[in-house]
Tab-separated table of C-alpha atoms in Angstrom:
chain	number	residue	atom	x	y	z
A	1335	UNK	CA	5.710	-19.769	-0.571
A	1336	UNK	CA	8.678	-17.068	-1.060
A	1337	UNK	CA	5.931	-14.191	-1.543
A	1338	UNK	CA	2.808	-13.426	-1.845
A	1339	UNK	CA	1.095	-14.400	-5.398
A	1340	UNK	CA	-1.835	-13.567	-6.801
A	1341	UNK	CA	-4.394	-14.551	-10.018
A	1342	UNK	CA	-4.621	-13.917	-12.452
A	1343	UNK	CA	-2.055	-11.380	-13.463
A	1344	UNK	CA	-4.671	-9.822	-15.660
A	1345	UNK	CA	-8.283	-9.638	-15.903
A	1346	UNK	CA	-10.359	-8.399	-19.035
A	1347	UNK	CA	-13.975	-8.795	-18.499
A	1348	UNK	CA	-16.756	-7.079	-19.980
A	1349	UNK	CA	-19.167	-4.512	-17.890
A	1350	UNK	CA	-21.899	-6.730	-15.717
A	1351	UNK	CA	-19.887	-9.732	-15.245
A	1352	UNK	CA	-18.638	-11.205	-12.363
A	1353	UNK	CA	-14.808	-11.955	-11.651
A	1354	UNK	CA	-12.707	-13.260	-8.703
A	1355	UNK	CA	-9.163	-12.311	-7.616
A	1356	UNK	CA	-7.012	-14.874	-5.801
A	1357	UNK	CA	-4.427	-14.281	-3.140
A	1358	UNK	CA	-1.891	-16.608	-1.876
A	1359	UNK	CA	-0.057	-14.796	1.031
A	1360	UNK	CA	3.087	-15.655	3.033
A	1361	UNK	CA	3.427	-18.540	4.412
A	1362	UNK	CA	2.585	-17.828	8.789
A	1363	UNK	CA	0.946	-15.317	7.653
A	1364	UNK	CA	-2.209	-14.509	9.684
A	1365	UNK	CA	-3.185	-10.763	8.489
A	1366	UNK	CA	-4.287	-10.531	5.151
A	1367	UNK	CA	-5.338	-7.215	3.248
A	1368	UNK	CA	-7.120	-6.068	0.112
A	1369	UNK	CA	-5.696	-2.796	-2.096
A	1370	UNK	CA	-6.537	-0.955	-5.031
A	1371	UNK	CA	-4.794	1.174	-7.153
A	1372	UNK	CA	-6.301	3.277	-9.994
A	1373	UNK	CA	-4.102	5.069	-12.566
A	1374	UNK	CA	-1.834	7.517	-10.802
A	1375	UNK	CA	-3.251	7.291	-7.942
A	1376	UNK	CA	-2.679	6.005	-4.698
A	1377	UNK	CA	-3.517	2.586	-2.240
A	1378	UNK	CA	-7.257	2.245	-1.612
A	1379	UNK	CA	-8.055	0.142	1.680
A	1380	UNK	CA	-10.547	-2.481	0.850
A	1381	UNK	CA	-10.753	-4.901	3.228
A	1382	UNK	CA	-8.759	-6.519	6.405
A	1383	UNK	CA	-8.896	-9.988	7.440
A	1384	UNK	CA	-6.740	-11.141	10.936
A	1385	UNK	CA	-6.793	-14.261	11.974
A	1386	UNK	CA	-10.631	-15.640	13.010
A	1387	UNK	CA	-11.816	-12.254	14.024
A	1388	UNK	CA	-14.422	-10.642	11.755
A	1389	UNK	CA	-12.510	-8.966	8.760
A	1390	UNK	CA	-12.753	-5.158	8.568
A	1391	UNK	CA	-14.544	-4.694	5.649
A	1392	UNK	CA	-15.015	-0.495	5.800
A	1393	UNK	CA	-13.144	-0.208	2.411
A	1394	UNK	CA	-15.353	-2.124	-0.106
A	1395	UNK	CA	-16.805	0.884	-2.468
A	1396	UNK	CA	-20.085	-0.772	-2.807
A	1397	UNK	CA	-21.906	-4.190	-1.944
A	1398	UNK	CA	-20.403	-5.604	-5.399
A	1399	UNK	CA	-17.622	-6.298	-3.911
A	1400	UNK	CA	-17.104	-9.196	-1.349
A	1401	UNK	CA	-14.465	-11.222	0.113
A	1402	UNK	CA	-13.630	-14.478	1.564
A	1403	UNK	CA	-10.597	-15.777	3.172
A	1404	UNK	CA	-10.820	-20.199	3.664
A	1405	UNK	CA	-8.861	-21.844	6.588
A	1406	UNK	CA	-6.869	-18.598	7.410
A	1407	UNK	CA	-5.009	-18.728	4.130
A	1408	UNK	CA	-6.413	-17.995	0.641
A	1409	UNK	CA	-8.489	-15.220	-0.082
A	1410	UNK	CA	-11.239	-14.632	-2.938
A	1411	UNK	CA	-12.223	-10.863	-3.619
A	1412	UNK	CA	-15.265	-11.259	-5.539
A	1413	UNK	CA	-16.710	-7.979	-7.868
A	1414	UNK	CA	-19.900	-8.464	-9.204
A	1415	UNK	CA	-21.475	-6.879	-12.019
A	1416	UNK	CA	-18.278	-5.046	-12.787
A	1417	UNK	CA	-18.369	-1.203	-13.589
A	1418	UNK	CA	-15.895	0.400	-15.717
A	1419	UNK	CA	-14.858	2.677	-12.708
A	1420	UNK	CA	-13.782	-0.738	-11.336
A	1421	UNK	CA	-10.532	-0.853	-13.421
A	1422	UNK	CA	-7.644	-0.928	-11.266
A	1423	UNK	CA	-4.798	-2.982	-10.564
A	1424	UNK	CA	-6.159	-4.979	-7.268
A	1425	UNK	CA	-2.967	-5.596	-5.007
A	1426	UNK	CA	-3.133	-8.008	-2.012
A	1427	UNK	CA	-0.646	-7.990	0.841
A	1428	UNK	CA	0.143	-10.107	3.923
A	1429	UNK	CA	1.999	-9.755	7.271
A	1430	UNK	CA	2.684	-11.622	10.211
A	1431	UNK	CA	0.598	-10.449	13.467
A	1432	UNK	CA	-1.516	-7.834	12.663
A	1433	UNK	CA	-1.114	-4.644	14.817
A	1434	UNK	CA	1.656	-2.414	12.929
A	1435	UNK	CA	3.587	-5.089	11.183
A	1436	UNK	CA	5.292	-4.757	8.453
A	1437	UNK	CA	3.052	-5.535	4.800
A	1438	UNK	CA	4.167	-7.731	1.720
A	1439	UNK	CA	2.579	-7.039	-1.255
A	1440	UNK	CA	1.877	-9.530	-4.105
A	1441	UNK	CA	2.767	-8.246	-7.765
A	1442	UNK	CA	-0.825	-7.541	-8.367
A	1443	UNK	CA	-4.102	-7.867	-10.831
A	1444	UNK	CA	-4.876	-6.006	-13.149
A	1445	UNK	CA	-8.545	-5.749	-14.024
A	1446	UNK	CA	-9.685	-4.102	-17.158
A	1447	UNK	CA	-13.530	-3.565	-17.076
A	1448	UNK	CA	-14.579	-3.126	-21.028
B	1258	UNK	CA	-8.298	16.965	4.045
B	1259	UNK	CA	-6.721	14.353	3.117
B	1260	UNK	CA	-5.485	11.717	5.591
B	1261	UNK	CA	-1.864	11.279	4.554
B	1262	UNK	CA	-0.484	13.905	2.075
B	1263	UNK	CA	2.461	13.709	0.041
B	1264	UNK	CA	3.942	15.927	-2.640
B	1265	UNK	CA	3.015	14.650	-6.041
B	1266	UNK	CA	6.108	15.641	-7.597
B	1267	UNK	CA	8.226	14.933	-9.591
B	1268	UNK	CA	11.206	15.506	-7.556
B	1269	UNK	CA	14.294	15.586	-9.629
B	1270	UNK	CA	17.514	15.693	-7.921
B	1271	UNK	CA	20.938	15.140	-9.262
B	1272	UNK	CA	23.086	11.547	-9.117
B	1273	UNK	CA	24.716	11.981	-5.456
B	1274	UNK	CA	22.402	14.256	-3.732
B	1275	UNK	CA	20.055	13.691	-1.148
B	1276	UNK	CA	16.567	13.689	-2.127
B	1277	UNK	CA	14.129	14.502	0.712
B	1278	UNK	CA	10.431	12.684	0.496
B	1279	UNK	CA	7.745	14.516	2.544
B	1280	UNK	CA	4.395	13.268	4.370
B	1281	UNK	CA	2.055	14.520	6.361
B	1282	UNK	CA	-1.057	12.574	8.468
B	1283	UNK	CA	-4.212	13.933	10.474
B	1284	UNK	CA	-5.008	11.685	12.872
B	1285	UNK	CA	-2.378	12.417	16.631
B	1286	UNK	CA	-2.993	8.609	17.384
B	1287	UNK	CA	-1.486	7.015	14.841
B	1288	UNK	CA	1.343	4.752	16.089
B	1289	UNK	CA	3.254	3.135	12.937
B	1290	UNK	CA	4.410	4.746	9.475
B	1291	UNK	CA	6.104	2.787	6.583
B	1292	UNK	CA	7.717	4.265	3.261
B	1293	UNK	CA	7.526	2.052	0.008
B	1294	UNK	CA	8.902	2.268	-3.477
B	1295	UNK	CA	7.152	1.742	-6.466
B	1296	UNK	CA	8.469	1.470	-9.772
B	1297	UNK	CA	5.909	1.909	-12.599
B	1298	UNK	CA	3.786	-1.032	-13.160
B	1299	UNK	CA	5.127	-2.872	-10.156
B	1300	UNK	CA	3.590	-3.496	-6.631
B	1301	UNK	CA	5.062	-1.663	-3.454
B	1302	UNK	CA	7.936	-3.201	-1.858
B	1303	UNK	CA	9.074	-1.764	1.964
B	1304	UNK	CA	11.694	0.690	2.407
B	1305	UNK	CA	11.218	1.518	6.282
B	1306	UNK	CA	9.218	1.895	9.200
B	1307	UNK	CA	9.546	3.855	11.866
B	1308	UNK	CA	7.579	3.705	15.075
B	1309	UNK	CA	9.077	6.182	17.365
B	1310	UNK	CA	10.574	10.175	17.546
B	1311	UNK	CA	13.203	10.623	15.669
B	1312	UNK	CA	15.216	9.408	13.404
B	1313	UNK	CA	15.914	5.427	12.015
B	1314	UNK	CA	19.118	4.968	9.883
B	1315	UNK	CA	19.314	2.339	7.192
B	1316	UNK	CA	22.000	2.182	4.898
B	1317	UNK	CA	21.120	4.944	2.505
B	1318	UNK	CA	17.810	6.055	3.931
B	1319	UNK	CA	16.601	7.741	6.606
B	1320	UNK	CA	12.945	8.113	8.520
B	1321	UNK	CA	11.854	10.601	10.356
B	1322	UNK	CA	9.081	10.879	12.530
B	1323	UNK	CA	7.676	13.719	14.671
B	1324	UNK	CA	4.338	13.002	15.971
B	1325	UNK	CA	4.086	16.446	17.625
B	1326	UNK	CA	3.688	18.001	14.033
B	1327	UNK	CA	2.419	14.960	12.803
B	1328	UNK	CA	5.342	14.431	10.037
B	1329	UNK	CA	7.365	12.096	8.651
B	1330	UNK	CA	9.702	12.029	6.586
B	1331	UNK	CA	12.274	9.730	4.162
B	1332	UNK	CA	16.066	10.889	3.244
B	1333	UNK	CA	18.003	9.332	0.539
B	1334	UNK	CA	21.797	9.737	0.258
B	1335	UNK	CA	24.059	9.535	-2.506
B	1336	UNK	CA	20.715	9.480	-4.921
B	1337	UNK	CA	21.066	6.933	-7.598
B	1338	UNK	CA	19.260	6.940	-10.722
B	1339	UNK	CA	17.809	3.385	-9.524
B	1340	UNK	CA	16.144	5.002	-7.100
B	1341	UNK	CA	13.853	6.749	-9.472
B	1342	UNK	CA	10.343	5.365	-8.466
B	1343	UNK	CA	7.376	6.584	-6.968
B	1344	UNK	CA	7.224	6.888	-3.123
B	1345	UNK	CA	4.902	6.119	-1.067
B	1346	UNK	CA	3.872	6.812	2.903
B	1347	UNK	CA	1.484	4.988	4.243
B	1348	UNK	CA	-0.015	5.165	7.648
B	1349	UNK	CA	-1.290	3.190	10.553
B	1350	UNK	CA	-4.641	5.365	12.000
B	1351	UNK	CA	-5.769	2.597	14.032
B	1352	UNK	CA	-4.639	3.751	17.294
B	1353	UNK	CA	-3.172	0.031	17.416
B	1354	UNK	CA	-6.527	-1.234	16.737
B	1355	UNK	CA	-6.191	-1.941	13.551
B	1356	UNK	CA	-3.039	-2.663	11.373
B	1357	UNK	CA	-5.452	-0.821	8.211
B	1358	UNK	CA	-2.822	1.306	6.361
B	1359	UNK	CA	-3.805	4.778	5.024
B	1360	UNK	CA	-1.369	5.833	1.936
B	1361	UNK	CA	-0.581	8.911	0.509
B	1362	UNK	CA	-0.831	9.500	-3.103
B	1363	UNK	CA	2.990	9.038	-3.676
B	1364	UNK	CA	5.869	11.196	-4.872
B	1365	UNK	CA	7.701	10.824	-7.771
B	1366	UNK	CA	11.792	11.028	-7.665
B	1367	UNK	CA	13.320	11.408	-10.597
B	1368	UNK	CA	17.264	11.194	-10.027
B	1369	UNK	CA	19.264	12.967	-12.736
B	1370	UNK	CA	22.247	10.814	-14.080
């Protein structure tokens, strides 16, 4: 595709349910990353997948969170038993190689834990 | 101490002048250092990156980079109130082995019509 695109643009879910974000990246694509953003505040690093190596997972806040990436395209980031504190808009991004290329980012979920 | 650190702002500079975005990093390896925009309630889109000493021209921008004082840095010229957004420097600390971007918290220009 044109971009990277993500799913759902919004998310309400009540606390202790699971949910999954989608992202779609860019098309060649092999690196694939994981954000999130909180209310006024900056990019958290969640997660890093390149290629077939093992993802660089150092990011994820707890063992609720998880993600998947199928045939080196699509990836799943999976919350379970959401928390409040997990509100954030969850922002995925793509680039071509890996080491220091430029990152696309998709527009975005938002998640609203009630 | 923070990893990357940027000037929360706002920074409000008059239509035409050059607004000058600030960011500092703590790790001496890091190789790679991108600026983004972000207008409010959008995702991050690239400005510039900048790899090496010096300075990289593009159109209205500028980067900046001095790895010696570990400091880099994003010029705007002729300030437009379009550019009124929330900046935001972000950081390669893998030492190339990782493409893993650190960002600052962001800086907020606000350019005065």
């Amino acid at each position: 595709g044109a971009g990277v695109s993500q799913s759902p643009s919004n998310k309400v879910t009540e606390k202790g349910k699971d949910v999954e974000l989608r992202c779609d990246p860019i098309s060649g694509h092999t690196a694939l990353y994981w954000y999130r953003q909180s209310l006024g505040q900056g990019l958290e690093f969640l997660i890093y997948f390149q290629g077939n190596s093992a993802p660089d997972k150092s990011g994820l806040p707890s063992d609720r969170f998880s993600a998947e990436r199928t045939g080196g395209s699509v990836s799943t980031l999976t919350i379970q038993r959401t928390q409040q504190e997990d509100s954030a808009v969850y922002l995925c991004a793509s680039s071509f190689a890996g080491h220091g290329d430029t990152q696309y980012f998709g527009p975005g979920t938002r998640l609203t834990v009630l | 101490q923070k990893e990357v650190e940027q000037n929360s702002g706002p920074l409000s500079v008059p239509e035409g002048a050059i607004a000058s975005l600030n960011c500092t990093y703590s790790d001496r390896g890091s190789q790679s250092f991108f600026w983004y925009r972000q207008y409010s309630g959008k995702s991050p889109e690239l400005i510039m990156f900048i790899y090496s000493n010096g300075d990289k021209e593009d159109g209205r921008f500028t980067a900046q980079l001095n790895k010696a004082s570990q400091y880099v840095s994003l010029l705007i010229r002729d300030s437009q109130p379009s550019d009124s957004a929330t900046y935001l420097c972000a950081v390669n600390m893998g030492g190339g082995a990782t493409n893993k971007l650190i960002f600052g918290t962001g800086t907020l220009l606000a350019v005065q019509p």
